[in-house]
Coordinates of N, CA, C and O in Angstrom, one line a residue:
Q396 N -2.0 21.2 16.2 CA -1.9 21.1 14.9 C -0.9 20.1 14.5 O -0.3 19.8 15.4
V397 N -1.1 19.3 13.9 CA -0.6 17.9 13.3 C 0.3 18.3 12.1 O -0.5 19.1 10.8
Q398 N 1.1 18.1 11.6 CA 2.1 18.3 10.1 C 2.2 16.5 9.7 O 2.6 15.7 10.8
V399 N 2.0 16.7 8.6 CA 1.8 15.2 7.7 C 3.1 15.4 6.7 O 2.9 16.0 5.9
A400 N 3.8 14.2 6.6 CA 4.9 14.2 5.6 C 5.0 12.7 5.2 O 5.0 11.8 5.4
E401 N 4.5 12.6 3.9 CA 4.8 11.6 2.9 C 6.3 11.5 2.6 O 6.7 12.2 1.9
S402 N 6.7 9.8 2.1 CA 7.8 9.4 1.7 C 7.9 8.4 0.7 O 7.4 7.6 0.9
G403 N 9.0 8.0 0.0 CA 9.2 6.7 -0.4 C 8.2 7.2 -2.1 O 8.2 5.7 -2.6
G404 N 7.9 7.6 -2.7 CA 7.4 7.5 -3.8 C 8.8 7.5 -4.7 O 9.8 7.7 -4.9
G405 N 8.4 7.1 -6.0 CA 9.6 7.1 -7.2 C 9.1 6.8 -8.6 O 7.4 6.2 -8.9
L406 N 10.0 6.3 -9.3 CA 9.6 5.7 -11.0 C 9.9 3.9 -10.6 O 11.1 3.6 -9.9
V407 N 9.1 3.4 -11.0 CA 8.9 1.7 -10.6 C 8.0 1.5 -11.9 O 7.7 1.9 -13.0
Q408 N 8.9 -0.4 -12.2 CA 8.3 -0.6 -13.7 C 7.2 -1.3 -13.3 O 7.1 -1.7 -12.2
P409 N 6.7 -1.8 -14.3 CA 5.6 -2.4 -13.9 C 5.2 -3.6 -13.2 O 6.3 -4.1 -13.8
G410 N 4.5 -4.3 -12.2 CA 5.0 -5.4 -11.6 C 5.7 -5.1 -10.3 O 6.0 -6.1 -9.6
G411 N 6.9 -3.9 -10.1 CA 7.6 -3.7 -9.2 C 6.4 -3.4 -7.9 O 5.1 -3.1 -7.5
S412 N 7.4 -3.0 -6.7 CA 6.8 -2.4 -5.6 C 7.4 -1.4 -5.1 O 8.8 -0.7 -5.5
L413 N 6.9 -0.5 -4.1 CA 7.0 1.0 -3.8 C 6.6 0.9 -1.8 O 5.6 -0.1 -1.7
R414 N 7.3 1.3 -1.0 CA 6.9 1.5 0.3 C 6.8 2.8 0.4 O 7.5 3.6 0.9
L415 N 5.1 3.1 0.7 CA 5.4 4.8 1.4 C 5.0 4.8 2.8 O 4.8 3.6 3.2
S416 N 6.1 5.6 3.2 CA 6.1 5.8 4.5 C 5.4 7.4 5.1 O 5.3 8.4 3.9
C417 N 4.4 7.7 6.2 CA 3.6 8.7 6.2 C 4.3 9.1 8.0 O 4.0 8.7 8.6
A418 N 4.7 10.3 8.2 CA 5.2 10.8 9.2 C 4.3 11.8 9.6 O 4.0 12.7 9.0
A419 N 3.5 11.6 11.1 CA 2.9 12.7 11.3 C 3.2 12.8 12.8 O 3.6 12.3 14.1
S420 N 3.2 14.6 13.1 CA 3.7 14.9 14.6 C 2.4 15.0 15.3 O 1.4 14.5 15.0
G421 N 2.8 15.0 16.8 CA 2.0 15.5 17.4 C 2.0 14.0 18.7 O 2.1 13.1 18.5
R422 N 1.6 14.1 19.6 CA 1.7 13.7 20.9 C 0.4 12.3 21.0 O 0.6 11.3 21.6
T423 N -0.5 12.7 19.9 CA -1.7 11.6 19.7 C -1.8 10.9 19.1 O -2.7 10.4 18.4
F424 N -0.6 10.7 18.4 CA -1.0 10.0 16.7 C -2.0 8.6 17.2 O -2.3 7.9 16.1
S425 N -1.8 7.9 18.0 CA -2.3 6.6 18.4 C -4.0 6.9 18.9 O -4.4 6.1 18.3
S426 N -4.5 7.9 18.6 CA -6.0 8.7 18.4 C -6.4 8.8 16.9 O -7.5 9.5 17.0
N427 N -5.3 8.9 16.1 CA -5.7 9.5 14.6 C -6.0 8.2 13.7 O -5.6 7.3 13.7
V428 N -7.4 8.2 13.0 CA -7.2 7.7 11.8 C -6.3 7.9 10.8 O -6.6 9.3 10.8
M429 N -5.9 7.1 9.9 CA -5.0 7.2 8.9 C -5.1 6.6 8.0 O -6.0 5.9 8.3
A430 N -5.1 7.7 6.6 CA -5.6 7.1 5.1 C -4.9 7.4 4.2 O -3.5 8.6 4.5
W431 N -4.3 6.9 3.1 CA -3.7 7.4 1.6 C -5.1 7.4 0.4 O -6.2 6.5 0.6
F432 N -5.4 8.8 0.3 CA -5.6 8.9 -1.1 C -4.6 9.5 -2.3 O -3.1 9.1 -2.1
R433 N -5.2 9.1 -3.3 CA -4.1 9.5 -4.7 C -5.1 10.2 -5.6 O -6.0 10.5 -5.7
Q434 N -4.5 11.1 -6.0 CA -5.1 12.1 -7.1 C -4.1 11.9 -8.7 O -3.1 12.1 -8.8
F435 N -4.9 11.8 -9.8 CA -4.7 11.7 -10.9 C -4.8 13.1 -11.6 O -5.8 14.2 -11.3
P436 N -4.2 13.4 -12.7 CA -4.2 14.7 -13.1 C -5.5 15.1 -13.6 O -5.9 14.8 -14.3
G437 N -6.0 15.9 -13.4 CA -7.3 16.6 -13.6 C -8.5 16.0 -13.4 O -10.2 16.0 -13.2
K438 N -7.8 15.4 -12.0 CA -9.2 14.2 -11.2 C -9.3 14.8 -9.6 O -8.3 15.3 -9.2
E439 N -10.4 14.8 -8.8 CA -10.6 14.7 -7.6 C -9.6 13.6 -6.6 O -9.5 12.2 -7.5
R440 N -9.0 14.0 -6.0 CA -8.4 12.7 -4.8 C -9.5 11.9 -4.9 O -10.7 11.5 -4.5
E441 N -8.7 10.5 -5.0 CA -9.8 9.3 -4.6 C -9.2 8.2 -3.2 O -7.5 8.4 -3.3
F442 N -10.0 7.6 -2.7 CA -9.3 6.9 -1.5 C -8.9 5.6 -1.7 O -9.0 5.4 -3.0
V443 N -7.7 5.4 -1.4 CA -6.9 4.1 -1.1 C -7.2 3.2 0.0 O -7.1 2.0 -0.8
S444 N -6.7 3.6 1.0 CA -6.8 2.6 2.1 C -7.0 3.8 3.4 O -6.2 4.7 3.5
A445 N -7.4 3.0 4.0 CA -7.4 4.2 5.9 C -7.2 2.9 6.7 O -7.6 1.2 6.7
I446 N -7.0 3.4 7.8 CA -6.5 1.9 9.0 C -7.1 3.0 9.9 O -7.1 4.2 10.5
N447 N -8.0 2.0 11.3 CA -8.0 2.9 12.3 C -7.1 2.6 13.5 O -5.6 2.5 12.9
R448 N -7.0 3.7 14.6 CA -6.2 4.0 15.5 C -5.5 2.6 16.1 O -4.5 2.8 16.4
F449 N -6.4 1.6 15.9 CA -5.8 0.8 16.8 C -4.9 -0.6 15.7 O -4.2 -1.2 16.0
G450 N -5.6 0.1 14.4 CA -4.7 -0.9 13.1 C -5.5 -2.3 13.2 O -5.1 -3.1 12.2
S451 N -6.7 -2.4 13.7 CA -7.3 -3.5 13.7 C -8.4 -3.5 12.4 O -8.9 -4.9 12.0
D452 N -8.8 -2.7 11.7 CA -9.4 -2.0 10.6 C -8.8 -1.5 10.0 O -8.5 -0.4 9.7
I453 N -8.5 -2.2 8.2 CA -8.0 -1.6 7.4 C -9.3 -1.8 6.4 O -9.8 -3.0 5.7
E454 N -9.1 -0.5 5.5 CA -10.1 -0.7 4.2 C -9.6 -0.3 3.3 O -8.3 0.4 3.2
Y455 N -9.7 -0.8 2.0 CA -9.0 -0.6 0.7 C -10.0 -0.3 -0.1 O -11.3 -0.7 -0.6
A456 N -9.7 0.6 -1.5 CA -10.4 0.9 -2.5 C -10.1 -0.5 -3.4 O -9.0 -1.3 -3.5
D457 N -11.1 -0.9 -4.3 CA -11.5 -1.8 -5.0 C -10.1 -2.4 -5.6 O -9.5 -3.8 -6.1
S458 N -9.6 -1.1 -6.5 CA -8.8 -1.1 -7.5 C -7.7 -1.7 -6.8 O -6.3 -1.9 -7.7
V459 N -7.0 -1.7 -5.8 CA -6.0 -2.0 -4.7 C -5.9 -3.4 -4.2 O -5.0 -3.7 -3.5
K460 N -6.8 -4.0 -3.9 CA -7.1 -4.8 -3.1 C -6.5 -5.8 -3.7 O -6.2 -6.2 -4.7
G461 N -6.0 -6.7 -2.6 CA -4.9 -7.8 -2.9 C -3.3 -7.3 -3.3 O -2.3 -8.1 -3.4
R462 N -3.3 -6.7 -3.5 CA -2.1 -6.1 -4.4 C -1.4 -4.7 -3.2 O 0.1 -4.8 -2.9
F463 N -2.4 -3.9 -2.1 CA -1.4 -2.9 -1.6 C -1.9 -3.3 0.0 O -3.1 -4.2 0.0
S464 N -0.9 -2.7 0.8 CA -1.4 -3.3 2.3 C -0.7 -1.9 3.2 O 0.5 -1.7 3.2
M465 N -2.0 -1.6 4.0 CA -1.5 -0.4 4.9 C -1.1 -0.9 6.2 O -2.0 -1.9 7.0
S466 N -0.4 0.0 6.9 CA -0.2 -0.4 8.3 C 0.4 0.6 9.1 O 0.3 1.7 8.4
R467 N 1.0 0.6 10.5 CA 0.7 1.9 11.4 C 1.9 1.1 12.3 O 1.6 0.2 12.8
D468 N 2.7 1.9 12.9 CA 3.5 1.8 14.0 C 3.1 2.9 14.7 O 3.9 4.6 14.7
N469 N 2.3 3.2 15.7 CA 1.7 4.3 16.8 C 3.3 4.9 17.6 O 3.1 5.6 18.1
A470 N 4.1 3.8 17.7 CA 5.2 3.7 18.7 C 5.9 5.3 17.8 O 6.8 5.6 18.6
K471 N 6.1 4.7 16.6 CA 6.9 5.7 15.8 C 6.2 6.7 15.3 O 6.8 7.8 14.4
N472 N 4.6 7.0 15.3 CA 3.9 7.6 14.4 C 4.0 8.1 13.1 O 4.3 9.1 12.5
M473 N 4.2 6.7 12.7 CA 4.1 6.4 11.2 C 2.9 5.6 10.7 O 2.5 4.6 11.6
A474 N 2.9 5.5 9.5 CA 1.9 4.7 8.8 C 2.7 4.7 7.7 O 3.0 5.4 6.8
F475 N 2.2 3.7 6.9 CA 2.9 2.8 5.7 C 1.4 2.5 4.7 O 0.6 1.8 5.3
L476 N 2.1 2.1 3.3 CA 1.8 1.7 2.2 C 2.6 0.6 1.3 O 3.4 1.5 0.9
Q477 N 2.5 -0.1 1.5 CA 3.2 -1.5 0.8 C 2.6 -1.6 -0.5 O 1.1 -1.8 -0.3
M478 N 2.9 -1.0 -1.5 CA 2.3 -1.3 -2.9 C 3.3 -2.7 -3.7 O 4.5 -2.5 -4.2
N479 N 2.5 -3.3 -3.8 CA 2.8 -4.7 -5.0 C 2.4 -4.5 -6.2 O 1.4 -4.3 -6.2
G480 N 2.8 -5.5 -7.0 CA 1.9 -5.6 -8.4 C 1.8 -4.2 -8.9 O 0.7 -4.1 -9.8
L481 N 2.4 -3.2 -9.0 CA 2.2 -1.9 -9.6 C 1.7 -2.1 -11.0 O 2.8 -2.9 -11.9
K482 N 0.8 -1.2 -11.3 CA 0.3 -1.2 -12.8 C 0.8 0.6 -13.0 O 0.3 1.6 -12.2
P483 N 0.4 0.8 -14.5 CA 0.7 1.9 -14.8 C -0.4 2.7 -14.5 O -0.1 3.9 -14.4
E484 N -1.5 2.5 -14.4 CA -2.6 2.9 -14.0 C -2.9 3.5 -12.3 O -3.6 4.4 -12.1
D485 N -1.9 3.2 -11.9 CA -1.5 3.2 -10.1 C -0.4 4.7 -10.4 O -0.4 5.2 -9.0
T486 N -0.2 5.1 -11.3 CA 0.5 6.1 -11.8 C -0.3 7.5 -10.8 O -1.4 7.6 -11.3
A487 N 0.2 8.1 -9.7 CA -0.8 9.6 -9.1 C 0.4 10.5 -8.3 O 1.5 9.7 -7.8
V488 N -0.6 11.1 -8.1 CA 0.3 12.0 -6.3 C -0.5 10.9 -5.2 O -1.8 11.1 -5.1
Y489 N 0.5 10.7 -4.6 CA -0.4 10.0 -3.0 C -0.2 10.8 -2.1 O 1.2 11.0 -1.6
Y490 N -1.1 10.7 -1.1 CA -1.3 11.7 -0.2 C -1.3 11.1 0.9 O -2.3 10.0 1.4
C491 N -1.1 11.3 2.0 CA -1.5 10.7 3.5 C -2.1 11.8 4.2 O -2.1 13.0 4.1
A492 N -2.9 11.4 4.8 CA -4.1 11.9 5.5 C -4.4 11.7 7.2 O -4.3 10.1 6.9
A493 N -4.5 12.9 7.5 CA -4.8 12.2 8.9 C -6.0 12.8 9.7 O -6.6 14.1 9.3
R494 N -7.2 12.2 10.8 CA -7.8 12.8 11.5 C -7.9 12.5 13.0 O -7.6 11.5 13.1
T495 N -7.9 13.3 13.8 CA -7.6 13.4 15.1 C -8.6 12.7 15.9 O -9.8 13.2 15.2
G496 N -8.2 12.8 17.2 CA -9.2 12.6 18.3 C -10.3 11.8 18.7 O -11.2 12.0 18.5
I497 N -10.2 10.5 17.3 CA -11.3 9.2 17.3 C -10.4 8.4 18.2 O -9.1 7.6 18.3
F498 N -11.8 8.0 19.5 CA -11.2 7.3 21.0 C -11.8 5.6 20.5 O -11.8 5.1 21.4
S499 N -12.8 5.5 19.2 CA -13.1 4.4 18.9 C -12.6 3.6 18.3 O -11.6 4.3 17.3
G500 N -12.9 2.9 17.3 CA -12.2 1.9 16.2 C -12.9 2.8 15.0 O -12.8 1.4 14.0
M501 N -13.3 3.7 14.7 CA -14.2 4.2 13.6 C -12.8 3.8 12.5 O -11.8 4.8 12.9
I502 N -13.5 4.6 11.3 CA -12.3 4.6 10.0 C -13.3 5.0 9.1 O -14.4 5.1 9.0
Y503 N -12.7 5.9 8.4 CA -13.7 6.8 7.4 C -13.0 6.9 6.1 O -11.7 6.6 5.5
L504 N -13.7 6.7 5.0 CA -13.2 6.4 3.4 C -13.2 7.7 2.8 O -12.5 7.9 1.4
S505 N -14.0 9.0 3.1 CA -13.8 10.3 2.5 C -12.6 10.8 2.9 O -12.6 11.4 4.0
A506 N -12.4 11.8 1.7 CA -11.3 12.9 1.7 C -11.9 13.7 2.5 O -11.3 14.8 3.5
A507 N -13.1 14.2 2.8 CA -13.7 15.3 3.4 C -13.5 15.2 5.0 O -13.8 15.9 5.8
D508 N -13.2 13.8 5.5 CA -13.4 13.1 7.1 C -11.9 13.6 7.7 O -12.1 13.5 8.6
Y509 N -10.9 13.8 6.4 CA -9.8 14.4 6.8 C -8.9 15.8 7.2 O -9.8 16.0 6.8
E510 N -8.7 16.1 8.1 CA -8.2 17.6 8.3 C -6.9 18.0 8.5 O -6.7 18.9 8.0
Y511 N -5.8 16.8 8.5 CA -4.5 17.2 7.9 C -3.9 16.4 6.9 O -4.2 14.8 6.8
W512 N -3.4 16.9 5.7 CA -2.9 16.1 4.8 C -1.3 16.6 4.6 O -0.9 17.7 4.8
G513 N -0.4 15.8 4.3 CA 0.8 16.2 3.5 C 0.9 16.5 2.1 O -0.6 17.1 1.8
Q514 N 1.9 16.6 1.4 CA 2.2 17.5 0.0 C 1.7 16.8 -1.0 O 1.9 17.0 -2.0
G515 N 2.0 15.3 -0.6 CA 2.0 14.1 -1.5 C 3.4 14.0 -2.2 O 4.3 14.3 -2.2
T516 N 3.3 12.7 -2.5 CA 4.5 12.1 -3.1 C 4.1 11.4 -4.1 O 3.0 10.5 -4.7
Q517 N 4.9 11.6 -5.3 CA 4.8 11.2 -6.8 C 5.3 9.7 -6.7 O 6.2 9.3 -6.7
V518 N 4.3 8.9 -7.7 CA 4.5 7.5 -7.9 C 4.4 7.5 -9.1 O 2.9 7.6 -9.8
T519 N 5.1 6.9 -10.1 CA 5.0 6.4 -12.0 C 5.4 5.6 -11.6 O 6.4 5.0 -11.4
V520 N 4.5 5.3 -12.2 CA 4.8 3.4 -12.8 C 4.8 3.2 -14.6 O 4.2 3.3 -15.2
S521 N 6.0 2.8 -14.9 CA 6.4 2.8 -16.3 C 7.1 1.9 -16.7 O 8.7 2.3 -16.1
S522 N 7.4 1.5 -17.6 CA 8.8 1.0 -18.7 C 9.8 1.9 -19.1 O 11.0 1.0 -19.6

């Protein structure tokens, strides 16, 4: 069983920055694919970013490319999402997700591919 917990959300003005952190329990974090999704009120969760176990392949949704940057620290069992140039339309609940037991460099972009989820952290972009 893996527990996932996000932190770092909050209120920020348009154009500002936030850094989300994701802590995942377990001794096999280095074989996890990690991802960030977000959910707008009344909508399905949408893909934001994912990173393979090595950190060598990172994918982004078109809506955040060039503004968001995902990274991981396998020694600390942590993943991060640096969000710059935030826009009001980025306002959502952001979720961290983990898929375990991946020993290749594969990466997954669908919410259905992830087994473990955090509780979510609210990001609000408003002046």
